[in-house]
mmCIF file of C-alpha atoms in Angstrom:
data_model
loop_
_atom_site.group_PDB
_atom_site.id
_atom_site.type_symbol
_atom_site.label_atom_id
_atom_site.label_comp_id
_atom_site.label_asym_id
_atom_site.label_seq_id
_atom_site.Cartn_x
_atom_site.Cartn_y
_atom_site.Cartn_z
ATOM 1 C CA UNK B 1 -37.902 91.057 -43.327
ATOM 2 C CA UNK B 2 -40.561 89.216 -45.276
ATOM 3 C CA UNK B 3 -40.384 88.219 -48.907
ATOM 4 C CA UNK B 4 -42.184 91.431 -49.945
ATOM 5 C CA UNK B 5 -39.389 93.542 -48.460
ATOM 6 C CA UNK B 6 -36.834 91.454 -50.348
ATOM 7 C CA UNK B 7 -37.287 92.252 -54.045
ATOM 8 C CA UNK B 8 -35.658 90.026 -56.601
ATOM 9 C CA UNK B 9 -32.207 90.918 -57.869
ATOM 10 C CA UNK B 10 -33.205 90.136 -61.433
ATOM 11 C CA UNK B 11 -36.689 89.560 -62.852
ATOM 12 C CA UNK B 12 -36.162 85.872 -63.603
ATOM 13 C CA UNK B 13 -34.248 84.481 -60.637
ATOM 14 C CA UNK B 14 -36.130 81.175 -60.498
ATOM 15 C CA UNK B 15 -33.411 79.384 -62.475
ATOM 16 C CA UNK B 16 -31.704 76.678 -60.434
ATOM 17 C CA UNK B 17 -28.834 76.002 -62.819
ATOM 18 C CA UNK B 18 -25.523 75.919 -60.921
ATOM 19 C CA UNK B 19 -22.915 78.557 -61.651
ATOM 20 C CA UNK B 20 -20.885 76.023 -63.648
ATOM 21 C CA UNK B 21 -23.899 75.234 -65.846
ATOM 22 C CA UNK B 22 -24.975 76.854 -69.081
ATOM 23 C CA UNK B 23 -26.964 79.670 -67.459
ATOM 24 C CA UNK B 24 -24.638 81.966 -65.577
ATOM 25 C CA UNK B 25 -27.014 84.497 -64.073
ATOM 26 C CA UNK B 26 -25.833 87.398 -61.945
ATOM 27 C CA UNK B 27 -22.334 87.171 -60.520
ATOM 28 C CA UNK B 28 -21.584 86.756 -56.828
ATOM 29 C CA UNK B 29 -20.502 90.412 -56.797
ATOM 30 C CA UNK B 30 -23.905 91.536 -58.149
ATOM 31 C CA UNK B 31 -25.741 89.380 -55.612
ATOM 32 C CA UNK B 32 -23.530 90.649 -52.764
ATOM 33 C CA UNK B 33 -24.150 94.262 -53.820
ATOM 34 C CA UNK B 34 -27.904 93.627 -53.739
ATOM 35 C CA UNK B 35 -27.654 92.101 -50.264
ATOM 36 C CA UNK B 36 -25.550 95.008 -48.963
ATOM 37 C CA UNK B 37 -28.137 97.454 -50.340
ATOM 38 C CA UNK B 38 -30.888 95.775 -48.322
ATOM 39 C CA UNK B 39 -32.370 93.504 -50.971
ATOM 40 C CA UNK B 40 -32.808 89.765 -50.561
ATOM 41 C CA UNK B 41 -32.190 87.689 -53.677
ATOM 42 C CA UNK B 42 -33.790 84.285 -53.912
ATOM 43 C CA UNK B 43 -32.102 81.340 -52.274
ATOM 44 C CA UNK B 44 -31.836 79.790 -55.724
ATOM 45 C CA UNK B 45 -29.648 82.626 -56.981
ATOM 46 C CA UNK B 46 -27.388 82.471 -53.941
ATOM 47 C CA UNK B 47 -27.254 78.668 -53.860
ATOM 48 C CA UNK B 48 -26.005 78.500 -57.462
ATOM 49 C CA UNK B 49 -22.535 79.091 -56.005
ATOM 50 C CA UNK B 50 -22.648 75.851 -54.029
ATOM 51 C CA UNK B 51 -21.556 72.484 -55.436
ATOM 52 C CA UNK B 52 -24.480 70.782 -57.148
ATOM 53 C CA UNK B 53 -25.097 68.135 -54.463
ATOM 54 C CA UNK B 54 -25.152 70.775 -51.705
ATOM 55 C CA UNK B 55 -27.244 73.203 -53.747
ATOM 56 C CA UNK B 56 -29.925 70.561 -54.167
ATOM 57 C CA UNK B 57 -30.322 70.035 -50.398
ATOM 58 C CA UNK B 58 -30.022 73.689 -49.418
ATOM 59 C CA UNK B 59 -33.730 74.160 -48.734
ATOM 60 C CA UNK B 60 -33.699 71.293 -46.249
ATOM 61 C CA UNK B 61 -30.342 71.793 -44.532
ATOM 62 C CA UNK B 62 -29.067 75.374 -44.773
ATOM 63 C CA UNK B 63 -30.413 78.604 -43.325
ATOM 64 C CA UNK B 64 -32.801 80.409 -45.702
ATOM 65 C CA UNK B 65 -31.305 83.638 -47.005
ATOM 66 C CA UNK B 66 -34.101 85.796 -45.590
ATOM 67 C CA UNK B 67 -33.336 84.383 -42.102
ATOM 68 C CA UNK B 68 -29.572 84.907 -42.433
ATOM 69 C CA UNK B 69 -30.091 88.517 -43.480
ATOM 70 C CA UNK B 70 -32.502 89.216 -40.628
ATOM 71 C CA UNK B 71 -30.026 87.744 -38.133
ATOM 72 C CA UNK B 72 -27.303 89.934 -39.679
ATOM 73 C CA UNK B 73 -29.438 93.024 -38.995
ATOM 74 C CA UNK B 74 -29.871 91.978 -35.353
ATOM 75 C CA UNK B 75 -26.142 91.265 -35.022
ATOM 76 C CA UNK B 76 -25.289 94.807 -36.072
ATOM 77 C CA UNK B 77 -28.106 96.285 -34.012
ATOM 78 C CA UNK B 78 -26.768 94.828 -30.757
ATOM 79 C CA UNK B 79 -23.094 95.295 -31.638
ATOM 80 C CA UNK B 80 -21.976 91.680 -31.881
ATOM 81 C CA UNK B 81 -18.452 91.506 -33.324
ATOM 82 C CA UNK B 82 -18.003 87.771 -33.867
ATOM 83 C CA UNK B 83 -20.278 84.769 -34.257
ATOM 84 C CA UNK B 84 -19.545 81.054 -34.263
ATOM 85 C CA UNK B 85 -21.866 78.910 -36.387
ATOM 86 C CA UNK B 86 -21.871 75.384 -34.950
ATOM 87 C CA UNK B 87 -22.576 72.896 -37.707
ATOM 88 C CA UNK B 88 -22.036 75.490 -40.409
ATOM 89 C CA UNK B 89 -22.619 73.087 -43.292
ATOM 90 C CA UNK B 90 -21.881 74.679 -46.655
ATOM 91 C CA UNK B 91 -21.376 78.105 -45.037
ATOM 92 C CA UNK B 92 -24.490 79.817 -46.350
ATOM 93 C CA UNK B 93 -25.420 81.547 -43.081
ATOM 94 C CA UNK B 94 -21.903 82.822 -42.343
ATOM 95 C CA UNK B 95 -21.328 84.123 -45.864
ATOM 96 C CA UNK B 96 -24.738 85.791 -46.280
ATOM 97 C CA UNK B 97 -24.648 87.356 -42.815
ATOM 98 C CA UNK B 98 -21.092 88.612 -43.391
ATOM 99 C CA UNK B 99 -22.183 90.304 -46.603
ATOM 100 C CA UNK B 100 -24.966 92.167 -44.762
ATOM 101 C CA UNK B 101 -23.230 92.875 -41.419
ATOM 102 C CA UNK B 102 -19.949 94.201 -40.050
ATOM 103 C CA UNK B 103 -19.432 91.039 -38.001
ATOM 104 C CA UNK B 104 -16.834 88.280 -38.376
ATOM 105 C CA UNK B 105 -17.928 84.645 -38.553
ATOM 106 C CA UNK B 106 -16.339 81.308 -37.760
ATOM 107 C CA UNK B 107 -18.080 78.187 -38.996
ATOM 108 C CA UNK B 108 -17.306 74.843 -37.364
ATOM 109 C CA UNK B 109 -18.306 71.815 -39.428
ATOM 110 C CA UNK B 110 -17.515 68.123 -39.035
ATOM 111 C CA UNK B 111 -17.566 67.256 -42.744
ATOM 112 C CA UNK B 112 -14.342 68.319 -44.491
ATOM 113 C CA UNK B 113 -16.028 68.533 -47.925
ATOM 114 C CA UNK B 114 -18.536 71.031 -46.507
ATOM 115 C CA UNK B 115 -15.689 73.082 -45.023
ATOM 116 C CA UNK B 116 -14.057 73.277 -48.454
ATOM 117 C CA UNK B 117 -17.358 74.238 -50.106
ATOM 118 C CA UNK B 118 -17.924 76.911 -47.442
ATOM 119 C CA UNK B 119 -14.457 78.361 -47.944
ATOM 120 C CA UNK B 120 -15.070 78.527 -51.692
ATOM 121 C CA UNK B 121 -18.429 80.229 -51.096
ATOM 122 C CA UNK B 122 -16.822 82.859 -48.837
ATOM 123 C CA UNK B 123 -14.165 83.496 -51.463
ATOM 124 C CA UNK B 124 -16.732 83.749 -54.286
ATOM 125 C CA UNK B 125 -18.688 86.390 -52.352
ATOM 126 C CA UNK B 126 -15.580 88.285 -51.254
ATOM 127 C CA UNK B 127 -15.983 87.857 -47.502
ATOM 128 C CA UNK B 128 -13.162 85.413 -46.830
ATOM 129 C CA UNK B 129 -11.375 88.165 -44.879
ATOM 130 C CA UNK B 130 -14.146 88.036 -42.207
ATOM 131 C CA UNK B 131 -15.370 84.459 -42.534
ATOM 132 C CA UNK B 132 -13.419 81.336 -41.697
ATOM 133 C CA UNK B 133 -14.387 77.683 -41.566
ATOM 134 C CA UNK B 134 -12.767 74.931 -39.527
ATOM 135 C CA UNK B 135 -13.324 71.208 -39.456
ATOM 136 C CA UNK B 136 -14.480 69.947 -36.078
ATOM 137 C CA UNK B 137 -17.245 68.290 -34.118
ATOM 138 C CA UNK B 138 -19.182 69.761 -31.249
ATOM 139 C CA UNK B 139 -17.201 69.415 -28.015
ATOM 140 C CA UNK B 140 -15.952 71.712 -25.299
ATOM 141 C CA UNK B 141 -12.460 71.658 -26.742
ATOM 142 C CA UNK B 142 -13.460 72.752 -30.253
ATOM 143 C CA UNK B 143 -15.897 75.599 -29.656
ATOM 144 C CA UNK B 144 -14.169 78.920 -30.341
ATOM 145 C CA UNK B 145 -14.939 81.868 -28.098
ATOM 146 C CA UNK B 146 -17.442 84.335 -29.565
ATOM 147 C CA UNK B 147 -19.947 87.052 -28.707
ATOM 148 C CA UNK B 148 -22.749 84.857 -30.060
ATOM 149 C CA UNK B 149 -23.365 81.315 -31.318
ATOM 150 C CA UNK B 150 -25.647 80.254 -34.152
ATOM 151 C CA UNK B 151 -27.190 76.850 -34.840
ATOM 152 C CA UNK B 152 -29.625 75.894 -37.583
ATOM 153 C CA UNK B 153 -31.117 72.413 -37.182
ATOM 154 C CA UNK B 154 -27.687 70.880 -36.459
ATOM 155 C CA UNK B 155 -29.075 67.543 -35.238
ATOM 156 C CA UNK B 156 -32.029 67.133 -37.576
ATOM 157 C CA UNK B 157 -30.129 64.823 -39.906
ATOM 158 C CA UNK B 158 -29.947 62.251 -37.086
ATOM 159 C CA UNK B 159 -33.704 61.778 -37.511
ATOM 160 C CA UNK B 160 -33.644 61.247 -41.299
ATOM 161 C CA UNK B 161 -33.716 57.940 -43.087
ATOM 162 C CA UNK B 162 -30.536 56.725 -44.782
ATOM 163 C CA UNK B 163 -31.674 57.987 -48.207
ATOM 164 C CA UNK B 164 -32.119 61.555 -46.879
ATOM 165 C CA UNK B 165 -28.702 61.911 -45.243
ATOM 166 C CA UNK B 166 -25.870 64.023 -46.562
ATOM 167 C CA UNK B 167 -23.385 61.166 -46.615
ATOM 168 C CA UNK B 168 -21.823 58.402 -44.591
ATOM 169 C CA UNK B 169 -18.868 60.410 -43.320
ATOM 170 C CA UNK B 170 -20.288 61.111 -39.834
ATOM 171 C CA UNK B 171 -22.090 58.984 -37.286
ATOM 172 C CA UNK B 172 -25.837 59.555 -37.372
ATOM 173 C CA UNK B 173 -28.380 57.878 -35.151
ATOM 174 C CA UNK B 174 -31.467 58.773 -33.098
ATOM 175 C CA UNK B 175 -29.396 58.212 -29.960
ATOM 176 C CA UNK B 176 -26.779 60.752 -31.013
#
């Protein structure tokens, strides 16, 4: 699924104003309908439903929409029923893939504020019946059982400088 096979939802979807800003843009329901019909709206349209600070780092930290939708196609193709996203961040992958697929998703994230943002995103897009998010760090005791597991650069932040990190609420170091 390349960008050419993902037409825009609306002609002018380059606006990056958050949903609580002055430009409202298409609703989550309109965006979800486009995704279900096989179209791929821009990340900027989808990301407007994230809190401002998370929206601004989406391109660096969260799965691109075109990738999430391609994975969703593969999930349905091979009959996967449930996926665990380890280090789910703001929930973008789980929510987008749930819109496009029949699968259920469970995001595990160590930052409680990201878990709350992810839950709000799932609710906004109407998939909170098949998507759940739990706080937790990667360990044998916290990994839920699933048909498949998804990770998108979960350790990359350990390599960033202090000014590029998402906060001070988790331990980050090259050794980790």
